[in-house]
mmCIF file of C-alpha atoms and ligand atoms in Angstrom:
data_model
loop_
_atom_site.group_PDB
_atom_site.id
_atom_site.type_symbol
_atom_site.label_atom_id
_atom_site.label_comp_id
_atom_site.label_asym_id
_atom_site.label_seq_id
_atom_site.Cartn_x
_atom_site.Cartn_y
_atom_site.Cartn_z
ATOM 1 C CA MET A 11 -3.689 2.187 -41.081
ATOM 2 C CA GLN A 12 -1.723 2.574 -38.572
ATOM 3 C CA THR A 13 1.417 0.997 -39.345
ATOM 4 C CA LYS A 14 4.988 -0.315 -37.154
ATOM 5 C CA GLU A 15 6.471 2.871 -37.837
ATOM 6 C CA THR A 16 3.937 5.165 -36.307
ATOM 7 C CA GLU A 17 5.680 6.850 -33.501
ATOM 8 C CA ILE A 18 3.803 6.065 -30.207
ATOM 9 C CA THR A 19 3.697 9.124 -28.109
ATOM 10 C CA SER A 20 5.025 8.694 -24.394
ATOM 11 C CA ASP A 21 2.094 10.396 -22.896
ATOM 12 C CA LEU A 22 0.236 7.081 -24.409
ATOM 13 C CA LEU A 23 2.153 4.146 -22.392
ATOM 14 C CA PHE A 24 -0.136 3.721 -19.196
ATOM 15 C CA VAL A 25 2.693 5.477 -17.055
ATOM 16 C CA LYS A 26 2.097 7.760 -14.041
ATOM 17 C CA LYS A 27 3.622 10.954 -14.828
ATOM 18 C CA ASP A 28 5.218 12.969 -11.749
ATOM 19 C CA ASN A 29 3.133 10.683 -9.553
ATOM 20 C CA ARG A 30 -0.236 11.369 -11.260
ATOM 21 C CA PRO A 31 -1.692 7.996 -12.396
ATOM 22 C CA PHE A 32 -2.838 7.582 -16.121
ATOM 23 C CA LEU A 33 -6.150 9.239 -16.107
ATOM 24 C CA ILE A 34 -9.069 7.902 -18.688
ATOM 25 C CA ALA A 35 -12.303 9.376 -18.859
ATOM 26 C CA GLY A 36 -15.007 10.315 -20.771
ATOM 27 C CA PRO A 37 -18.964 9.097 -21.246
ATOM 28 C CA CYS A 38 -20.116 5.157 -21.141
ATOM 29 C CA SER A 39 -21.317 5.327 -24.869
ATOM 30 C CA ALA A 40 -21.463 8.478 -27.119
ATOM 31 C CA GLU A 41 -25.002 9.381 -27.697
ATOM 32 C CA THR A 42 -24.908 12.711 -29.598
ATOM 33 C CA GLU A 43 -22.268 14.904 -31.107
ATOM 34 C CA GLU A 44 -23.253 17.609 -28.654
ATOM 35 C CA GLN A 45 -22.703 15.016 -25.890
ATOM 36 C CA VAL A 46 -19.249 14.200 -26.760
ATOM 37 C CA MET A 47 -18.237 17.624 -27.723
ATOM 38 C CA THR A 48 -19.619 18.798 -24.166
ATOM 39 C CA THR A 49 -17.828 16.550 -22.335
ATOM 40 C CA ALA A 50 -14.755 16.118 -23.614
ATOM 41 C CA HIS A 51 -14.452 19.751 -23.653
ATOM 42 C CA GLN A 52 -15.393 20.005 -19.836
ATOM 43 C CA LEU A 53 -13.205 17.363 -19.206
ATOM 44 C CA VAL A 54 -10.061 19.235 -20.927
ATOM 45 C CA ALA A 55 -10.249 21.092 -17.203
ATOM 46 C CA ALA A 56 -9.146 18.152 -15.610
ATOM 47 C CA ASP A 57 -6.203 17.186 -17.276
ATOM 48 C CA ILE A 58 -7.135 13.719 -18.600
ATOM 49 C CA ASP A 59 -5.174 11.114 -20.720
ATOM 50 C CA LEU A 60 -7.343 9.952 -22.773
ATOM 51 C CA PHE A 61 -11.311 10.220 -24.016
ATOM 52 C CA ARG A 62 -12.873 7.335 -23.727
ATOM 53 C CA SER A 63 -16.173 6.607 -25.297
ATOM 54 C CA GLY A 64 -18.495 3.288 -26.278
ATOM 55 C CA ILE A 65 -19.887 3.172 -29.963
ATOM 56 C CA TRP A 66 -20.599 -0.027 -29.960
ATOM 57 C CA LYS A 67 -21.870 -1.124 -26.522
ATOM 58 C CA PRO A 68 -22.351 -5.046 -25.521
ATOM 59 C CA ARG A 69 -25.223 -4.837 -23.775
ATOM 60 C CA THR A 70 -26.333 -7.802 -21.615
ATOM 61 C CA ARG A 71 -30.171 -7.726 -23.174
ATOM 62 C CA PRO A 72 -31.342 -7.069 -26.204
ATOM 63 C CA GLY A 73 -33.674 -3.840 -26.650
ATOM 64 C CA VAL A 74 -31.727 -1.145 -25.152
ATOM 65 C CA PHE A 75 -29.395 0.819 -26.243
ATOM 66 C CA GLU A 76 -26.536 -0.966 -28.169
ATOM 67 C CA GLY A 77 -24.364 2.687 -29.001
ATOM 68 C CA LYS A 78 -24.454 4.697 -32.174
ATOM 69 C CA GLY A 79 -21.922 2.719 -34.104
ATOM 70 C CA SER A 80 -19.489 4.041 -36.818
ATOM 71 C CA ILE A 81 -21.379 7.167 -37.202
ATOM 72 C CA ALA A 82 -20.100 8.198 -33.644
ATOM 73 C CA LEU A 83 -16.153 7.779 -35.149
ATOM 74 C CA PRO A 84 -16.400 11.478 -36.707
ATOM 75 C CA TRP A 85 -17.067 12.929 -33.421
ATOM 76 C CA LEU A 86 -14.262 11.211 -31.811
ATOM 77 C CA LYS A 87 -12.150 12.492 -34.534
ATOM 78 C CA ARG A 88 -13.377 15.898 -33.534
ATOM 79 C CA VAL A 89 -12.878 15.729 -30.048
ATOM 80 C CA LYS A 90 -9.318 14.898 -30.801
ATOM 81 C CA GLU A 91 -9.333 18.247 -33.652
ATOM 82 C CA GLU A 92 -10.892 20.170 -31.335
ATOM 83 C CA THR A 93 -9.042 19.780 -27.497
ATOM 84 C CA GLY A 94 -6.059 17.720 -28.490
ATOM 85 C CA LEU A 95 -7.301 15.028 -26.296
ATOM 86 C CA LYS A 96 -6.714 11.397 -27.650
ATOM 87 C CA THR A 97 -9.335 9.163 -28.066
ATOM 88 C CA THR A 98 -10.028 5.201 -27.207
ATOM 89 C CA ILE A 99 -12.916 3.130 -28.195
ATOM 90 C CA GLU A 100 -14.307 -0.577 -27.381
ATOM 91 C CA VAL A 101 -13.763 -2.686 -30.377
ATOM 92 C CA ALA A 102 -15.104 -6.436 -30.207
ATOM 93 C CA ASN A 103 -14.313 -7.850 -33.910
ATOM 94 C CA ALA A 104 -12.007 -7.091 -36.743
ATOM 95 C CA LYS A 105 -14.284 -4.980 -38.390
ATOM 96 C CA GLN A 106 -14.470 -2.864 -35.504
ATOM 97 C CA VAL A 107 -10.844 -2.779 -35.329
ATOM 98 C CA GLU A 108 -10.401 -1.516 -38.806
ATOM 99 C CA LYS A 109 -13.011 0.933 -38.910
ATOM 100 C CA ALA A 110 -11.449 2.454 -35.322
ATOM 101 C CA LEU A 111 -8.030 2.494 -36.773
ATOM 102 C CA ALA A 112 -9.354 4.301 -40.364
ATOM 103 C CA PHE A 113 -10.981 7.289 -37.888
ATOM 104 C CA GLY A 114 -7.304 7.753 -36.139
ATOM 105 C CA ILE A 115 -8.880 6.154 -32.803
ATOM 106 C CA ASP A 116 -5.352 6.030 -30.640
ATOM 107 C CA VAL A 117 -5.911 3.356 -28.136
ATOM 108 C CA LEU A 118 -8.480 0.170 -28.124
ATOM 109 C CA TRP A 119 -9.754 -1.322 -25.527
ATOM 110 C CA ILE A 120 -11.103 -4.832 -25.788
ATOM 111 C CA GLY A 121 -14.368 -5.148 -23.226
ATOM 112 C CA ALA A 122 -14.929 -7.887 -20.245
ATOM 113 C CA ARG A 123 -16.842 -9.782 -22.393
ATOM 114 C CA SER A 124 -14.998 -10.322 -24.903
ATOM 115 C CA THR A 125 -11.673 -11.176 -23.010
ATOM 116 C CA ALA A 126 -13.943 -14.361 -21.934
ATOM 117 C CA ASN A 127 -14.250 -15.276 -25.176
ATOM 118 C CA PRO A 128 -10.834 -16.658 -26.438
ATOM 119 C CA PHE A 129 -12.210 -16.282 -30.675
ATOM 120 C CA SER A 130 -12.985 -12.645 -30.254
ATOM 121 C CA VAL A 131 -9.717 -11.949 -28.510
ATOM 122 C CA GLN A 132 -8.057 -13.711 -31.371
ATOM 123 C CA GLU A 133 -9.925 -12.518 -34.562
ATOM 124 C CA ILE A 134 -8.692 -8.802 -32.854
ATOM 125 C CA SER A 135 -5.250 -10.086 -32.183
ATOM 126 C CA ASP A 136 -5.364 -11.146 -35.882
ATOM 127 C CA VAL A 137 -6.249 -8.231 -37.221
ATOM 128 C CA LEU A 138 -3.752 -6.184 -35.197
ATOM 129 C CA LYS A 139 -0.951 -8.113 -36.773
ATOM 130 C CA GLY A 140 1.325 -5.327 -37.956
ATOM 131 C CA VAL A 141 -0.373 -2.402 -36.293
ATOM 132 C CA ASP A 142 1.262 -0.195 -33.660
ATOM 133 C CA VAL A 143 -1.554 0.801 -31.665
ATOM 134 C CA PRO A 144 -1.716 0.583 -27.855
ATOM 135 C CA VAL A 145 -4.274 -1.663 -26.695
ATOM 136 C CA MET A 146 -6.368 -1.857 -23.113
ATOM 137 C CA VAL A 147 -7.683 -5.397 -21.841
ATOM 138 C CA LYS A 148 -9.955 -5.536 -19.570
ATOM 139 C CA ASN A 149 -10.482 -8.593 -16.876
ATOM 140 C CA PRO A 150 -13.336 -11.352 -18.021
ATOM 141 C CA THR A 151 -16.843 -10.568 -16.474
ATOM 142 C CA ASN A 152 -15.859 -14.404 -14.686
ATOM 143 C CA PRO A 153 -12.769 -14.573 -12.061
ATOM 144 C CA ASP A 154 -10.349 -16.437 -14.043
ATOM 145 C CA LEU A 155 -6.870 -14.859 -14.166
ATOM 146 C CA ASP A 156 -5.951 -17.418 -16.555
ATOM 147 C CA LEU A 157 -8.552 -15.878 -19.237
ATOM 148 C CA TRP A 158 -7.131 -12.442 -18.618
ATOM 149 C CA ILE A 159 -3.610 -13.426 -18.843
ATOM 150 C CA GLY A 160 -4.376 -15.647 -22.089
ATOM 151 C CA ALA A 161 -6.143 -12.389 -23.902
ATOM 152 C CA ILE A 162 -3.237 -10.055 -23.213
ATOM 153 C CA GLU A 163 -0.797 -13.052 -24.455
ATOM 154 C CA ARG A 164 -2.767 -13.166 -27.594
ATOM 155 C CA VAL A 165 -2.750 -9.183 -27.975
ATOM 156 C CA ALA A 166 0.968 -9.623 -27.320
ATOM 157 C CA ALA A 167 1.649 -12.028 -30.193
ATOM 158 C CA SER A 168 0.305 -10.280 -32.308
ATOM 159 C CA GLY A 169 2.803 -7.922 -31.941
ATOM 160 C CA ILE A 170 1.721 -4.935 -30.265
ATOM 161 C CA LYS A 171 3.886 -3.401 -28.145
ATOM 162 C CA HIS A 172 1.781 -1.244 -25.346
ATOM 163 C CA ILE A 173 -0.676 -3.025 -23.559
ATOM 164 C CA ALA A 174 -2.077 -2.134 -20.117
ATOM 165 C CA ALA A 175 -4.743 -4.216 -18.141
ATOM 166 C CA VAL A 176 -7.820 -2.694 -16.780
ATOM 167 C CA HIS A 177 -9.573 -4.101 -14.077
ATOM 168 C CA ARG A 178 -13.061 -3.270 -14.241
ATOM 169 C CA GLY A 179 -14.273 -6.230 -11.494
ATOM 170 C CA PHE A 180 -16.110 -9.598 -11.861
ATOM 171 C CA SER A 181 -19.463 -10.628 -12.016
ATOM 172 C CA THR A 182 -20.945 -12.966 -9.488
ATOM 173 C CA TYR A 183 -24.533 -14.169 -8.512
ATOM 174 C CA ALA A 184 -24.070 -13.049 -4.562
ATOM 175 C CA LYS A 185 -25.654 -9.707 -3.535
ATOM 176 C CA SER A 186 -22.729 -7.541 -3.163
ATOM 177 C CA MET A 187 -22.287 -3.962 -2.730
ATOM 178 C CA PHE A 188 -20.192 -3.417 -5.886
ATOM 179 C CA ARG A 189 -21.789 -3.890 -9.438
ATOM 180 C CA ASN A 190 -18.678 -6.132 -9.989
ATOM 181 C CA GLU A 191 -17.109 -7.509 -7.099
ATOM 182 C CA PRO A 192 -13.714 -6.613 -7.349
ATOM 183 C CA TYR A 193 -11.444 -9.505 -6.045
ATOM 184 C CA TRP A 194 -8.338 -7.237 -5.889
ATOM 185 C CA GLU A 195 -6.368 -10.489 -5.197
ATOM 186 C CA ILE A 196 -6.952 -11.350 -8.989
ATOM 187 C CA PRO A 197 -5.222 -8.266 -10.436
ATOM 188 C CA ILE A 198 -2.720 -8.352 -7.387
ATOM 189 C CA GLU A 199 -1.825 -12.167 -9.006
ATOM 190 C CA LEU A 200 -1.741 -10.431 -12.141
ATOM 191 C CA ARG A 201 0.822 -7.708 -11.159
ATOM 192 C CA ARG A 202 2.733 -10.453 -9.691
ATOM 193 C CA ARG A 203 2.755 -12.620 -12.819
ATOM 194 C CA MET A 204 3.164 -9.834 -15.407
ATOM 195 C CA PRO A 205 4.703 -7.017 -13.831
ATOM 196 C CA GLU A 206 5.444 -5.367 -16.681
ATOM 197 C CA ILE A 207 1.902 -4.822 -17.677
ATOM 198 C CA PRO A 208 0.700 -1.733 -16.175
ATOM 199 C CA LEU A 209 -2.653 -1.787 -14.412
ATOM 200 C CA LEU A 210 -5.280 0.245 -14.826
ATOM 201 C CA CYS A 211 -8.517 0.388 -12.387
ATOM 202 C CA ASP A 212 -12.260 1.081 -14.180
ATOM 203 C CA ASN A 213 -13.765 2.251 -10.809
ATOM 204 C CA SER A 214 -17.346 3.023 -12.465
ATOM 205 C CA HIS A 215 -17.693 -0.712 -13.601
ATOM 206 C CA ILE A 216 -16.790 -2.045 -10.287
ATOM 207 C CA CYS A 217 -18.843 0.209 -8.251
ATOM 208 C CA GLY A 218 -21.862 0.645 -10.348
ATOM 209 C CA ASN A 219 -22.863 3.741 -8.401
ATOM 210 C CA ARG A 220 -21.198 7.110 -7.810
ATOM 211 C CA ALA A 221 -20.830 7.010 -4.236
ATOM 212 C CA GLU A 222 -18.321 4.456 -3.673
ATOM 213 C CA LEU A 223 -15.982 5.683 -6.949
ATOM 214 C CA LEU A 224 -13.641 7.654 -4.717
ATOM 215 C CA ASN A 225 -12.720 4.825 -2.342
ATOM 216 C CA VAL A 226 -12.406 2.538 -4.787
ATOM 217 C CA ALA A 227 -10.268 4.778 -6.853
ATOM 218 C CA GLN A 228 -8.061 5.667 -3.735
ATOM 219 C CA TYR A 229 -7.880 1.636 -3.270
ATOM 220 C CA ALA A 230 -6.658 0.810 -6.300
ATOM 221 C CA LEU A 231 -3.563 3.832 -5.949
ATOM 222 C CA ASP A 232 -2.936 2.484 -2.530
ATOM 223 C CA LEU A 233 -2.143 -0.844 -4.269
ATOM 224 C CA ASN A 234 -0.028 1.443 -6.837
ATOM 225 C CA TYR A 235 -2.294 1.019 -9.662
ATOM 226 C CA ASP A 236 -1.115 3.095 -13.002
ATOM 227 C CA GLY A 237 -4.008 4.639 -13.779
ATOM 228 C CA LEU A 238 -8.155 5.175 -13.310
ATOM 229 C CA MET A 239 -10.576 4.927 -16.081
ATOM 230 C CA THR A 240 -13.815 6.729 -14.835
ATOM 231 C CA GLU A 241 -17.129 7.506 -17.010
ATOM 232 C CA THR A 242 -17.998 10.780 -16.696
ATOM 233 C CA HIS A 243 -20.860 12.304 -18.871
ATOM 234 C CA CYS A 244 -21.790 15.875 -19.424
ATOM 235 C CA ASP A 245 -25.400 15.232 -18.374
ATOM 236 C CA PRO A 246 -25.170 11.600 -15.992
ATOM 237 C CA ASP A 247 -28.538 11.444 -14.893
ATOM 238 C CA HIS A 248 -30.078 11.074 -18.553
ATOM 239 C CA ALA A 249 -26.973 9.098 -20.040
ATOM 240 C CA TRP A 250 -28.766 6.505 -22.333
ATOM 241 C CA SER A 251 -26.133 3.508 -20.701
ATOM 242 C CA ASP A 252 -24.952 3.656 -17.126
ATOM 243 C CA ALA A 253 -26.792 6.222 -15.795
ATOM 244 C CA GLN A 254 -26.293 5.613 -12.129
ATOM 245 C CA GLN A 255 -22.330 5.664 -11.863
ATOM 246 C CA GLN A 256 -21.383 8.419 -14.172
ATOM 247 C CA ILE A 257 -20.060 11.703 -13.151
ATOM 248 C CA THR A 258 -20.411 15.169 -14.350
ATOM 249 C CA PRO A 259 -16.620 16.330 -15.720
ATOM 250 C CA ALA A 260 -16.886 18.900 -12.562
ATOM 251 C CA THR A 261 -17.579 16.103 -10.194
ATOM 252 C CA TYR A 262 -14.620 14.135 -11.995
ATOM 253 C CA LYS A 263 -12.674 16.645 -11.242
ATOM 254 C CA LEU A 264 -13.226 16.988 -7.729
ATOM 255 C CA LEU A 265 -12.682 13.274 -7.447
ATOM 256 C CA ILE A 266 -9.410 13.417 -8.525
ATOM 257 C CA ASP A 267 -8.315 16.355 -6.564
ATOM 258 C CA LYS A 268 -9.322 14.406 -3.637
ATOM 259 C CA LEU A 269 -7.332 11.400 -4.425
ATOM 260 C CA VAL A 270 -3.788 10.577 -2.453
ATOM 261 C CA PHE A 271 -1.389 9.492 -5.082
ATOM 262 C CA LYS A 272 1.314 7.020 -4.161
ATOM 263 C CA ARG A 273 4.582 6.073 -5.114
ATOM 264 C CA GLU A 274 5.897 2.761 -4.703
ATOM 265 C CA MET A 275 8.799 3.794 -2.499
ATOM 266 C CA ILE A 276 11.058 7.269 -1.497
ATOM 267 C CA ASP A 277 14.639 7.617 -0.707
ATOM 268 C CA ASP A 278 14.486 7.987 2.579
ATOM 269 C CA SER A 279 17.368 5.598 4.451
ATOM 270 C CA ASP A 280 15.483 6.221 8.092
ATOM 271 C CA LEU A 281 12.369 5.253 6.480
ATOM 272 C CA LEU A 282 13.951 2.190 4.838
ATOM 273 C CA GLU A 283 15.290 1.348 8.318
ATOM 274 C CA TYR A 284 12.669 1.659 10.408
ATOM 275 C CA MET A 285 10.527 -0.360 7.773
ATOM 276 C CA ALA A 286 13.323 -3.218 7.748
ATOM 277 C CA SER A 287 12.783 -3.785 11.278
ATOM 278 C CA VAL A 288 9.070 -3.814 11.468
ATOM 279 C CA ARG A 289 9.156 -6.520 8.515
ATOM 280 C CA HIS A 290 11.721 -8.496 10.209
ATOM 281 C CA GLN A 291 9.608 -8.717 12.762
ATOM 282 C CA ILE A 292 6.432 -9.818 10.586
ATOM 283 C CA ASP A 293 8.683 -12.346 9.084
ATOM 284 C CA GLN A 294 9.566 -13.643 12.685
ATOM 285 C CA LEU A 295 5.506 -13.836 13.362
ATOM 286 C CA ASP A 296 4.501 -15.219 10.038
ATOM 287 C CA LEU A 297 7.411 -18.186 10.752
ATOM 288 C CA GLU A 298 5.811 -18.791 13.959
ATOM 289 C CA VAL A 299 2.470 -19.077 12.841
ATOM 290 C CA LEU A 300 3.518 -21.359 9.872
ATOM 291 C CA ASN A 301 5.175 -23.801 12.917
ATOM 292 C CA LEU A 302 2.022 -23.435 14.478
ATOM 293 C CA LEU A 303 0.034 -24.228 11.459
ATOM 294 C CA ALA A 304 1.934 -27.619 10.842
ATOM 295 C CA LYS A 305 1.790 -28.352 14.608
ATOM 296 C CA ARG A 306 -2.302 -27.852 14.163
ATOM 297 C CA MET A 307 -2.422 -29.880 11.015
ATOM 298 C CA LYS A 308 -0.412 -32.787 13.034
ATOM 299 C CA LEU A 309 -3.191 -33.077 15.461
ATOM 300 C CA SER A 310 -6.168 -32.717 13.291
ATOM 301 C CA GLU A 311 -4.432 -36.288 11.788
ATOM 302 C CA GLU A 312 -3.849 -37.557 14.756
ATOM 303 C CA ILE A 313 -7.631 -36.877 15.605
ATOM 304 C CA GLY A 314 -8.603 -38.280 12.200
ATOM 305 C CA LYS A 315 -7.146 -41.872 12.903
ATOM 306 C CA HIS A 316 -9.164 -41.723 15.603
ATOM 307 C CA LYS A 317 -12.382 -41.236 13.708
ATOM 308 C CA LYS A 318 -11.504 -43.678 11.195
ATOM 309 C CA HIS A 319 -11.027 -46.252 13.811
ATOM 310 C CA ASN A 320 -13.901 -45.714 15.551
ATOM 311 C CA ARG A 321 -15.676 -45.098 12.159
ATOM 312 C CA ILE A 322 -17.112 -41.707 12.153
ATOM 313 C CA SER A 323 -17.552 -38.852 9.664
ATOM 314 C CA ILE A 324 -14.619 -36.517 9.182
ATOM 315 C CA LEU A 325 -16.844 -33.877 9.161
ATOM 316 C CA GLN A 326 -18.694 -33.015 12.429
ATOM 317 C CA MET A 327 -20.648 -30.053 12.022
ATOM 318 C CA LYS A 328 -21.268 -29.177 15.415
ATOM 319 C CA ARG A 329 -17.549 -29.069 16.060
ATOM 320 C CA TRP A 330 -17.120 -26.782 13.323
ATOM 321 C CA ASN A 331 -19.186 -24.111 13.786
ATOM 322 C CA ASP A 332 -18.583 -23.724 17.338
ATOM 323 C CA ILE A 333 -14.987 -23.339 16.139
ATOM 324 C CA LEU A 334 -16.004 -20.496 13.376
ATOM 325 C CA GLU A 335 -18.848 -19.220 16.179
ATOM 326 C CA LYS A 336 -15.688 -18.806 18.899
ATOM 327 C CA ALA A 337 -12.898 -17.510 16.426
ATOM 328 C CA LYS A 338 -15.344 -14.699 15.083
ATOM 329 C CA ASP A 339 -15.671 -13.533 18.701
ATOM 330 C CA MET A 340 -12.307 -13.750 19.747
ATOM 331 C CA GLY A 341 -11.614 -12.085 15.945
ATOM 332 C CA ARG A 342 -13.617 -9.074 17.067
ATOM 333 C CA GLU A 343 -12.030 -8.476 20.284
ATOM 334 C CA ARG A 344 -8.916 -8.592 18.888
ATOM 335 C CA GLY A 345 -10.089 -6.092 16.091
ATOM 336 C CA LEU A 346 -9.834 -8.615 13.490
ATOM 337 C CA SER A 347 -12.933 -8.687 10.840
ATOM 338 C CA GLU A 348 -15.036 -11.317 10.333
ATOM 339 C CA GLY A 349 -14.411 -12.012 6.963
ATOM 340 C CA PHE A 350 -10.730 -12.192 7.254
ATOM 341 C CA ILE A 351 -11.794 -14.739 10.172
ATOM 342 C CA SER A 352 -14.338 -16.628 8.353
ATOM 343 C CA ASP A 353 -11.733 -17.114 5.034
ATOM 344 C CA TYR A 354 -8.537 -18.130 7.397
ATOM 345 C CA PHE A 355 -10.973 -20.938 9.372
ATOM 346 C CA SER A 356 -12.452 -22.006 6.492
ATOM 347 C CA ALA A 357 -9.122 -22.403 4.649
ATOM 348 C CA VAL A 358 -7.710 -24.040 7.915
ATOM 349 C CA HIS A 359 -10.864 -26.084 8.277
ATOM 350 C CA GLN A 360 -10.760 -27.417 4.573
ATOM 351 C CA GLU A 361 -6.742 -28.054 4.583
ATOM 352 C CA SER A 362 -7.539 -30.143 7.786
ATOM 353 C CA ILE A 363 -10.324 -32.303 6.170
ATOM 354 C CA LYS A 364 -7.912 -32.951 3.170
ATOM 355 C CA ARG A 365 -5.206 -34.134 5.644
ATOM 356 C CA GLN A 366 -7.278 -36.328 7.480
ATOM 357 C CA SER A 367 -8.976 -37.859 4.317
ATOM 358 C CA SER A 368 -6.069 -38.467 2.615
ATOM 359 C CA SER A 369 -4.224 -40.029 6.192
ATOM 360 C CA ASN A 370 -7.270 -42.621 5.839
ATOM 361 C CA ASN A 371 -7.027 -43.270 2.196
ATOM 362 C CA GLU A 372 -3.288 -43.745 2.971
ATOM 363 C CA ASP A 373 -4.538 -46.804 5.071
ATOM 364 C CA GLN A 374 -6.579 -48.060 3.088
ATOM 365 C CA ALA A 375 -4.912 -48.487 0.316
ATOM 366 C CA ASN A 376 -1.650 -50.051 2.272
ATOM 367 C CA ARG A 377 -4.434 -52.628 3.448
ATOM 368 C CA ASN A 378 -5.509 -53.162 0.318
ATOM 369 C CA HIS A 379 -2.007 -54.050 -1.029
HETATM 370 C C1 PEP B 417 -17.531 -0.060 -20.898
HETATM 371 O O1 PEP B 417 -16.187 0.246 -20.313
HETATM 372 O O2 PEP B 417 -18.420 0.919 -21.088
HETATM 373 C C2 PEP B 417 -17.835 -1.387 -20.827
HETATM 374 C C3 PEP B 417 -18.972 -1.883 -21.441
HETATM 375 O O3 PEP B 417 -17.145 -1.868 -19.584
HETATM 376 P P1 PEP B 417 -16.887 -3.526 -19.699
HETATM 377 O O4 PEP B 417 -16.419 -4.428 -20.714
HETATM 378 O O5 PEP B 417 -16.217 -3.505 -18.385
HETATM 379 O O6 PEP B 417 -18.125 -3.953 -19.314
HETATM 380 MN MN1 MN B 418 -20.203 1.500 -19.103
#
């Protein structure tokens, strides 16, 4: 096992180097020694920072390929010896952590299904006490930010210093163009609450297909993510798991070359001055919007009193439909997306109902006293 004194080299800290994101690539699963070695050798040209591969695969349904297990560990050791690439695998229990560390795996990751289970995260964290190995924590399958933060806290409490969060999207029952809906607001809020934790994007498991990989990766970089995890396979069409989303190392290199790397800020006083002046205008407009919203809610309360007096329901379906449809039309004319308008008006409508019902309840309470 590695000990606390083990030196962790700086290239494993999940940070950008010369503004280039931290790059993790490799197959969904280790299938054969040849497949692992070929993929790793081909990935050297893409200058990645870390080679990934699943060896214990958490599959949704039984009866499909569930990973090669421990016999694949020596293959990853060979990857490191022959290519110099550091390696990472998913671990889901204490035994797997011990085996991974015994074979010199450099970084561990906790998968989405394990993050959703605090018992699993605690078991992994307990066995990591006194070990110095970087750990990546994928978001849980369900869109629950506290569960993700809780898992990071459990790992941190075991003394692990280098932790990164991996955003791989969230399960939904609704049909979506994504395999796992990104819900970008969740990782953005994670970053706000845990600014010290590097944030990486697993574009493969968000997309579930090859076509959107570049767009999702660029979107993540636009949000100033620190790195990317992307599934790559020497023969993706014949991959034993996640074939639809894997790409060859050559395609992966093209994808990375197409990305526009972003920095949080640059030291240019003209630009900073210009941005400050536009931001001032934005702040003014936001203030106006807030004042208008407050006025609007007062009117809602007013009308609520009349509804109550006349014993008519607070929710008026026809009126709500009219508001929404009209807003979508007006929004479209002004270049505002239907999704945004619908989210915004739903929030306003919800608040308006709440105001009307609480003013009704207050009156009721006053009468009862
Ligand atoms: C994987 O990375 O291969 C994997 C199983 O990911 P997730 O836990 O995000 O589903
Ligand atoms: Mn996969």
